PDB file of C-alpha atoms in Angstrom:
ATOM      1  CA  MET A  54      43.509 -56.592 -35.484  1.00  0.00           C
ATOM      2  CA  GLU A  55      41.064 -55.235 -32.951  1.00  0.00           C
ATOM      3  CA  CYS A  56      41.722 -51.612 -32.100  1.00  0.00           C
ATOM      4  CA  GLU A  57      40.521 -48.802 -29.880  1.00  0.00           C
ATOM      5  CA  ILE A  58      40.856 -45.160 -30.861  1.00  0.00           C
ATOM      6  CA  VAL A  59      41.431 -42.195 -28.568  1.00  0.00           C
ATOM      7  CA  LEU A  60      42.027 -38.626 -29.661  1.00  0.00           C
ATOM      8  CA  ASP A  61      44.679 -37.236 -27.317  1.00  0.00           C
ATOM      9  CA  GLY A  62      47.660 -38.253 -25.216  1.00  0.00           C
ATOM     10  CA  GLU A  63      46.004 -38.035 -21.825  1.00  0.00           C
ATOM     11  CA  ALA A  64      43.181 -40.338 -22.921  1.00  0.00           C
ATOM     12  CA  ALA A  65      45.695 -42.757 -24.451  1.00  0.00           C
ATOM     13  CA  LEU A  66      47.688 -43.089 -21.223  1.00  0.00           C
ATOM     14  CA  ALA A  67      44.529 -43.533 -19.163  1.00  0.00           C
ATOM     15  CA  ARG A  68      43.269 -46.291 -21.474  1.00  0.00           C
ATOM     16  CA  LEU A  69      46.635 -48.054 -21.581  1.00  0.00           C
ATOM     17  CA  ARG A  70      46.793 -48.094 -17.786  1.00  0.00           C
ATOM     18  CA  SER A  71      43.309 -49.550 -17.467  1.00  0.00           C
ATOM     19  CA  GLY A  72      43.573 -52.310 -20.076  1.00  0.00           C
ATOM     20  CA  GLU A  73      45.869 -54.719 -21.889  1.00  0.00           C
ATOM     21  CA  PHE A  74      47.228 -53.892 -25.349  1.00  0.00           C
ATOM     22  CA  ASP A  75      49.760 -55.565 -27.644  1.00  0.00           C
ATOM     23  CA  ALA A  76      50.917 -52.335 -29.336  1.00  0.00           C
ATOM     24  CA  MET A  77      49.871 -48.776 -30.018  1.00  0.00           C
ATOM     25  CA  THR A  78      50.068 -46.312 -32.898  1.00  0.00           C
ATOM     26  CA  LEU A  79      50.930 -42.754 -31.936  1.00  0.00           C
ATOM     27  CA  ASP A  80      50.952 -39.428 -33.712  1.00  0.00           C
ATOM     28  CA  VAL A  81      53.639 -36.924 -32.695  1.00  0.00           C
ATOM     29  CA  LEU A  82      51.958 -33.611 -33.447  1.00  0.00           C
ATOM     30  CA  MET A  83      48.765 -33.574 -31.373  1.00  0.00           C
ATOM     31  CA  PRO A  84      46.906 -30.828 -29.508  1.00  0.00           C
ATOM     32  CA  GLY A  85      47.735 -30.730 -25.827  1.00  0.00           C
ATOM     33  CA  MET A  86      50.103 -33.540 -24.919  1.00  0.00           C
ATOM     34  CA  SER A  87      52.544 -34.285 -27.760  1.00  0.00           C
ATOM     35  CA  GLY A  88      53.564 -37.753 -28.866  1.00  0.00           C
ATOM     36  CA  PHE A  89      57.003 -37.185 -27.349  1.00  0.00           C
ATOM     37  CA  GLU A  90      55.425 -36.483 -23.957  1.00  0.00           C
ATOM     38  CA  VAL A  91      53.298 -39.623 -24.254  1.00  0.00           C
ATOM     39  CA  LEU A  92      56.411 -41.671 -25.035  1.00  0.00           C
ATOM     40  CA  ARG A  93      58.292 -40.232 -22.068  1.00  0.00           C
ATOM     41  CA  GLU A  94      55.453 -41.167 -19.724  1.00  0.00           C
ATOM     42  CA  LEU A  95      55.160 -44.630 -21.244  1.00  0.00           C
ATOM     43  CA  ARG A  96      58.849 -45.415 -20.868  1.00  0.00           C
ATOM     44  CA  ALA A  97      58.844 -44.128 -17.288  1.00  0.00           C
ATOM     45  CA  ASP A  98      55.918 -46.396 -16.360  1.00  0.00           C
ATOM     46  CA  GLU A  99      57.219 -49.787 -15.250  1.00  0.00           C
ATOM     47  CA  ARG A 100      54.133 -51.635 -16.494  1.00  0.00           C
ATOM     48  CA  LEU A 101      54.036 -49.933 -19.903  1.00  0.00           C
ATOM     49  CA  ALA A 102      57.750 -49.455 -20.574  1.00  0.00           C
ATOM     50  CA  GLU A 103      57.991 -52.452 -22.905  1.00  0.00           C
ATOM     51  CA  LEU A 104      54.846 -51.702 -24.942  1.00  0.00           C
ATOM     52  CA  PRO A 105      55.805 -51.488 -28.643  1.00  0.00           C
ATOM     53  CA  VAL A 106      54.833 -48.171 -30.209  1.00  0.00           C
ATOM     54  CA  VAL A 107      54.416 -47.482 -33.925  1.00  0.00           C
ATOM     55  CA  VAL A 108      54.841 -43.746 -34.424  1.00  0.00           C
ATOM     56  CA  VAL A 109      52.815 -42.462 -37.385  1.00  0.00           C
ATOM     57  CA  SER A 110      53.866 -38.940 -38.239  1.00  0.00           C
ATOM     58  CA  VAL A 111      55.263 -36.500 -40.777  1.00  0.00           C
ATOM     59  CA  PHE A 112      57.967 -35.790 -38.201  1.00  0.00           C
ATOM     60  CA  SER A 113      61.372 -36.919 -39.467  1.00  0.00           C
ATOM     61  CA  GLY A 114      63.472 -36.579 -36.302  1.00  0.00           C
ATOM     62  CA  ARG A 115      64.587 -40.196 -36.265  1.00  0.00           C
ATOM     63  CA  GLU A 116      67.001 -39.752 -33.362  1.00  0.00           C
ATOM     64  CA  ALA A 117      64.197 -38.693 -31.021  1.00  0.00           C
ATOM     65  CA  LEU A 118      62.257 -41.839 -31.965  1.00  0.00           C
ATOM     66  CA  SER A 119      65.153 -44.261 -32.154  1.00  0.00           C
ATOM     67  CA  GLY A 120      63.630 -46.880 -29.883  1.00  0.00           C
ATOM     68  CA  GLU A 121      60.288 -46.993 -31.667  1.00  0.00           C
ATOM     69  CA  TRP A 122      58.805 -48.296 -34.897  1.00  0.00           C
ATOM     70  CA  VAL A 123      58.100 -45.451 -37.333  1.00  0.00           C
ATOM     71  CA  VAL A 124      55.724 -45.157 -40.301  1.00  0.00           C
ATOM     72  CA  SER A 125      55.805 -41.881 -42.201  1.00  0.00           C
ATOM     73  CA  LYS A 126      52.817 -39.941 -43.469  1.00  0.00           C
ATOM     74  CA  PRO A 127      51.195 -40.174 -45.932  1.00  0.00           C
ATOM     75  CA  ILE A 128      50.459 -43.620 -44.569  1.00  0.00           C
ATOM     76  CA  ASP A 129      51.014 -46.664 -46.729  1.00  0.00           C
ATOM     77  CA  ALA A 130      48.634 -49.374 -45.502  1.00  0.00           C
ATOM     78  CA  ASP A 131      51.057 -52.214 -46.217  1.00  0.00           C
ATOM     79  CA  GLU A 132      53.898 -50.454 -44.421  1.00  0.00           C
ATOM     80  CA  LEU A 133      51.683 -49.794 -41.394  1.00  0.00           C
ATOM     81  CA  ALA A 134      50.515 -53.424 -41.284  1.00  0.00           C
ATOM     82  CA  ASP A 135      54.112 -54.581 -41.613  1.00  0.00           C
ATOM     83  CA  ALA A 136      55.300 -52.343 -38.767  1.00  0.00           C
ATOM     84  CA  LEU A 137      52.414 -53.307 -36.483  1.00  0.00           C
ATOM     85  CA  GLY A 138      52.953 -57.000 -37.132  1.00  0.00           C
ATOM     86  CA  ALA A 139      56.671 -56.686 -36.453  1.00  0.00           C
ATOM     87  CA  ALA A 140      56.030 -54.633 -33.316  1.00  0.00           C
ATOM     88  CA  VAL A 141      53.600 -57.186 -31.902  1.00  0.00           C
ATOM     89  CA  MET A 142      56.018 -60.049 -32.611  1.00  0.00           C
ATOM     90  CA  ALA A 143      59.254 -58.358 -31.621  1.00  0.00           C
ATOM     91  CA  GLY A 144      58.293 -55.789 -29.000  1.00  0.00           C
ATOM     92  CA  ARG A 145      60.419 -52.648 -28.913  1.00  0.00           C
ATOM     93  CA  VAL A 146      63.185 -52.153 -31.429  1.00  0.00           C
ATOM     94  CA  ARG A 147      66.223 -54.023 -30.152  1.00  0.00           C
ATOM     95  CA  VAL A 148      69.877 -54.057 -31.093  1.00  0.00           C
ATOM     96  CA  LEU A 149      72.215 -56.980 -30.444  1.00  0.00           C
ATOM     97  CA  ALA A 150      75.801 -55.949 -29.751  1.00  0.00           C
ATOM     98  CA  VAL A 151      78.522 -58.587 -29.848  1.00  0.00           C
ATOM     99  CA  GLY A 152      81.926 -57.515 -28.631  1.00  0.00           C
ATOM    100  CA  ARG A 153      84.739 -57.198 -26.148  1.00  0.00           C
ATOM    101  CA  ALA A 154      84.419 -55.380 -22.816  1.00  0.00           C
ATOM    102  CA  GLY A 155      86.302 -52.295 -24.008  1.00  0.00           C
ATOM    103  CA  VAL A 156      84.035 -51.836 -27.014  1.00  0.00           C
ATOM    104  CA  ARG A 157      80.985 -52.428 -24.823  1.00  0.00           C
ATOM    105  CA  THR A 158      81.825 -49.362 -22.735  1.00  0.00           C
ATOM    106  CA  HIS A 159      81.884 -47.113 -25.810  1.00  0.00           C
ATOM    107  CA  LEU A 160      78.751 -48.530 -27.414  1.00  0.00           C
ATOM    108  CA  ASN A 161      76.671 -48.618 -24.226  1.00  0.00           C
ATOM    109  CA  ASP A 162      76.963 -44.860 -23.824  1.00  0.00           C
ATOM    110  CA  THR A 163      75.971 -44.220 -27.438  1.00  0.00           C
ATOM    111  CA  LEU A 164      72.980 -46.575 -27.504  1.00  0.00           C
ATOM    112  CA  GLU A 165      71.679 -45.456 -24.116  1.00  0.00           C
ATOM    113  CA  LYS A 166      71.800 -41.792 -25.124  1.00  0.00           C
ATOM    114  CA  LEU A 167      69.737 -42.666 -28.199  1.00  0.00           C
ATOM    115  CA  GLY A 168      67.228 -44.612 -26.097  1.00  0.00           C
ATOM    116  CA  ILE A 169      67.784 -47.808 -28.090  1.00  0.00           C
ATOM    117  CA  GLU A 170      67.138 -51.025 -26.211  1.00  0.00           C
ATOM    118  CA  HIS A 171      70.062 -53.374 -26.635  1.00  0.00           C
ATOM    119  CA  GLU A 172      71.552 -56.567 -25.317  1.00  0.00           C
ATOM    120  CA  TRP A 173      75.149 -57.754 -25.177  1.00  0.00           C
ATOM    121  CA  ALA A 174      76.924 -60.951 -26.063  1.00  0.00           C
ATOM    122  CA  SER A 175      80.650 -61.574 -25.756  1.00  0.00           C
ATOM    123  CA  THR A 176      80.916 -64.843 -27.713  1.00  0.00           C
ATOM    124  CA  PRO A 177      79.334 -66.324 -30.863  1.00  0.00           C
ATOM    125  CA  LEU A 178      77.548 -68.943 -28.761  1.00  0.00           C
ATOM    126  CA  GLU A 179      76.033 -66.327 -26.464  1.00  0.00           C
ATOM    127  CA  ALA A 180      74.919 -64.267 -29.484  1.00  0.00           C
ATOM    128  CA  ALA A 181      73.299 -67.316 -31.087  1.00  0.00           C
ATOM    129  CA  ARG A 182      71.434 -68.120 -27.859  1.00  0.00           C
ATOM    130  CA  LEU A 183      70.067 -64.585 -27.637  1.00  0.00           C
ATOM    131  CA  CYS A 184      68.958 -64.728 -31.277  1.00  0.00           C
ATOM    132  CA  ALA A 185      67.084 -67.952 -30.541  1.00  0.00           C
ATOM    133  CA  SER A 186      65.060 -66.363 -27.746  1.00  0.00           C
ATOM    134  CA  ARG A 187      64.663 -62.731 -28.882  1.00  0.00           C
ATOM    135  CA  ARG A 188      64.138 -60.737 -32.071  1.00  0.00           C
ATOM    136  CA  PHE A 189      66.654 -58.067 -33.028  1.00  0.00           C
ATOM    137  CA  GLU A 190      66.567 -55.454 -35.774  1.00  0.00           C
ATOM    138  CA  VAL A 191      70.266 -54.683 -36.017  1.00  0.00           C
ATOM    139  CA  ALA A 192      73.463 -56.363 -34.862  1.00  0.00           C
ATOM    140  CA  LEU A 193      76.646 -54.462 -34.033  1.00  0.00           C
ATOM    141  CA  VAL A 194      79.658 -56.771 -34.173  1.00  0.00           C
ATOM    142  CA  ASP A 195      83.097 -55.899 -32.814  1.00  0.00           C
ATOM    143  CA  ALA A 196      85.705 -56.365 -35.555  1.00  0.00           C
ATOM    144  CA  GLY A 197      88.278 -57.236 -32.920  1.00  0.00           C
ATOM    145  CA  LEU A 198      86.580 -60.412 -31.716  1.00  0.00           C
ATOM    146  CA  PRO A 199      88.929 -63.373 -32.151  1.00  0.00           C
ATOM    147  CA  ASP A 200      86.108 -65.333 -33.809  1.00  0.00           C
ATOM    148  CA  VAL A 201      84.296 -62.525 -35.592  1.00  0.00           C
ATOM    149  CA  GLU A 202      83.441 -64.723 -38.583  1.00  0.00           C
ATOM    150  CA  ALA A 203      81.701 -67.271 -36.356  1.00  0.00           C
ATOM    151  CA  ALA A 204      79.827 -64.476 -34.554  1.00  0.00           C
ATOM    152  CA  ILE A 205      78.450 -63.123 -37.825  1.00  0.00           C
ATOM    153  CA  ALA A 206      77.629 -66.556 -39.226  1.00  0.00           C
ATOM    154  CA  GLY A 207      75.559 -67.419 -36.143  1.00  0.00           C
ATOM    155  CA  LEU A 208      73.358 -64.318 -36.231  1.00  0.00           C
ATOM    156  CA  ASP A 209      69.639 -64.820 -36.893  1.00  0.00           C
ATOM    157  CA  LEU A 210      68.028 -61.499 -36.049  1.00  0.00           C
ATOM    158  CA  ARG A 211      64.414 -62.385 -37.014  1.00  0.00           C
ATOM    159  CA  GLY A 212      63.309 -58.766 -36.921  1.00  0.00           C
ATOM    160  CA  ARG A 213      62.110 -56.759 -39.910  1.00  0.00           C
ATOM    161  CA  ARG A 214      64.674 -58.481 -42.158  1.00  0.00           C
ATOM    162  CA  LEU A 215      66.367 -55.252 -43.153  1.00  0.00           C
ATOM    163  CA  LYS A 216      68.734 -55.633 -46.076  1.00  0.00           C
ATOM    164  CA  ARG A 217      71.869 -54.596 -44.239  1.00  0.00           C
ATOM    165  CA  SER A 218      71.159 -55.316 -40.616  1.00  0.00           C
ATOM    166  CA  ILE A 219      74.693 -56.248 -39.472  1.00  0.00           C
ATOM    167  CA  VAL A 220      77.195 -53.477 -38.809  1.00  0.00           C
ATOM    168  CA  ILE A 221      80.871 -54.195 -38.107  1.00  0.00           C
ATOM    169  CA  VAL A 222      82.397 -51.690 -35.678  1.00  0.00           C
ATOM    170  CA  SER A 223      86.013 -51.164 -34.785  1.00  0.00           C
ATOM    171  CA  ALA A 224      87.700 -49.439 -31.865  1.00  0.00           C
ATOM    172  CA  ASP A 225      91.121 -50.408 -33.263  1.00  0.00           C
ATOM    173  CA  ASP A 226      92.979 -50.496 -36.545  1.00  0.00           C
ATOM    174  CA  ALA A 227      90.698 -52.550 -38.814  1.00  0.00           C
ATOM    175  CA  GLU A 228      93.682 -53.615 -40.898  1.00  0.00           C
ATOM    176  CA  GLY A 229      94.741 -55.754 -37.964  1.00  0.00           C
ATOM    177  CA  PHE A 230      91.818 -58.109 -38.500  1.00  0.00           C
ATOM    178  CA  PRO A 231      92.573 -60.173 -41.609  1.00  0.00           C
ATOM    179  CA  GLY A 232      89.330 -62.175 -41.313  1.00  0.00           C
ATOM    180  CA  LEU A 233      87.396 -59.106 -42.407  1.00  0.00           C
ATOM    181  CA  ALA A 234      88.849 -59.307 -45.888  1.00  0.00           C
ATOM    182  CA  ARG A 235      87.182 -62.690 -46.344  1.00  0.00           C
ATOM    183  CA  LEU A 236      83.895 -61.203 -45.136  1.00  0.00           C
ATOM    184  CA  ASP A 237      84.148 -58.252 -47.529  1.00  0.00           C
ATOM    185  CA  ALA A 238      83.417 -56.093 -44.494  1.00  0.00           C
ATOM    186  CA  ASP A 239      84.153 -52.402 -44.083  1.00  0.00           C
ATOM    187  CA  PRO A 240      84.214 -51.618 -40.329  1.00  0.00           C
ATOM    188  CA  ILE A 241      83.015 -48.267 -39.082  1.00  0.00           C
ATOM    189  CA  PRO A 242      84.433 -46.490 -36.016  1.00  0.00           C
ATOM    190  CA  VAL A 243      82.632 -47.161 -32.739  1.00  0.00           C
ATOM    191  CA  ASP A 244      81.754 -43.463 -32.483  1.00  0.00           C
ATOM    192  CA  GLU A 245      79.689 -43.759 -35.698  1.00  0.00           C
ATOM    193  CA  ALA A 246      77.747 -46.851 -34.593  1.00  0.00           C
ATOM    194  CA  GLY A 247      74.765 -44.899 -33.272  1.00  0.00           C
ATOM    195  CA  ALA A 248      74.326 -43.033 -36.548  1.00  0.00           C
ATOM    196  CA  ALA A 249      74.570 -46.317 -38.464  1.00  0.00           C
ATOM    197  CA  VAL A 250      71.823 -47.887 -36.358  1.00  0.00           C
ATOM    198  CA  LEU A 251      69.571 -44.852 -36.827  1.00  0.00           C
ATOM    199  CA  ALA A 252      70.064 -44.998 -40.585  1.00  0.00           C
ATOM    200  CA  LEU A 253      69.057 -48.661 -40.660  1.00  0.00           C
ATOM    201  CA  LEU A 254      65.933 -47.956 -38.626  1.00  0.00           C
ATOM    202  CA  GLU A 255      64.712 -45.219 -40.978  1.00  0.00           C
ATOM    203  CA  PRO A 256      61.307 -46.076 -42.485  1.00  0.00           C
ATOM    204  CA  ALA A 257      62.832 -45.876 -45.977  1.00  0.00           C
ATOM    205  CA  ALA A 258      65.140 -48.775 -45.097  1.00  0.00           C
ATOM    206  CA  ALA A 259      62.124 -51.077 -44.862  1.00  0.00           C
ATOM    207  CA  ALA A 260      60.808 -50.276 -48.337  1.00  0.00           C
ATOM    208  CA  ASP A 261      61.894 -53.597 -49.821  1.00  0.00           C
ATOM    209  CA  LEU A 262      60.484 -55.852 -47.099  1.00  0.00           C
TER     210      LEU A 262
END
């Protein structure tokens, strides 16, 4: 990779706005403008909003960085290379949610509050089409879909290949969905979906890539 190095947030934003970059690494704790402030300006800038960012920091506040790639200090060179490669290929961290309209309302609020970019599908075919054109890190699948097994079988996330990247969520009584027994699935409540996504995006979750 070819790279340019700047030493503070103001210089980083100025350079990003004057050139073309595939990704950036960003420290959180910097003199002057913090990494959080840089991220806020990036995401508010229409031209830079989709730039993938790999945050490299000792900071462990995953929720505040939920839409970004994260590599913890001390830096492991292989982990950094892995995250940068994934960021360049996939763009920002994305979640695919497959579900009914009622579940969508609940999950949209949660994911938007966390700043996680996500896309919706309501059928297995729609989910498969999105997987063919985009890369996703995590899939949230509504346990109440009439064809939940087909929805799960058709998922090809192509992201960082996390071990457990599919989460089954339920807004209803999970016992009412007999297909889940065949899938050996244990649905979580919709209200816990955001926490489940954050846990999967933790740097430690990528240790076995």
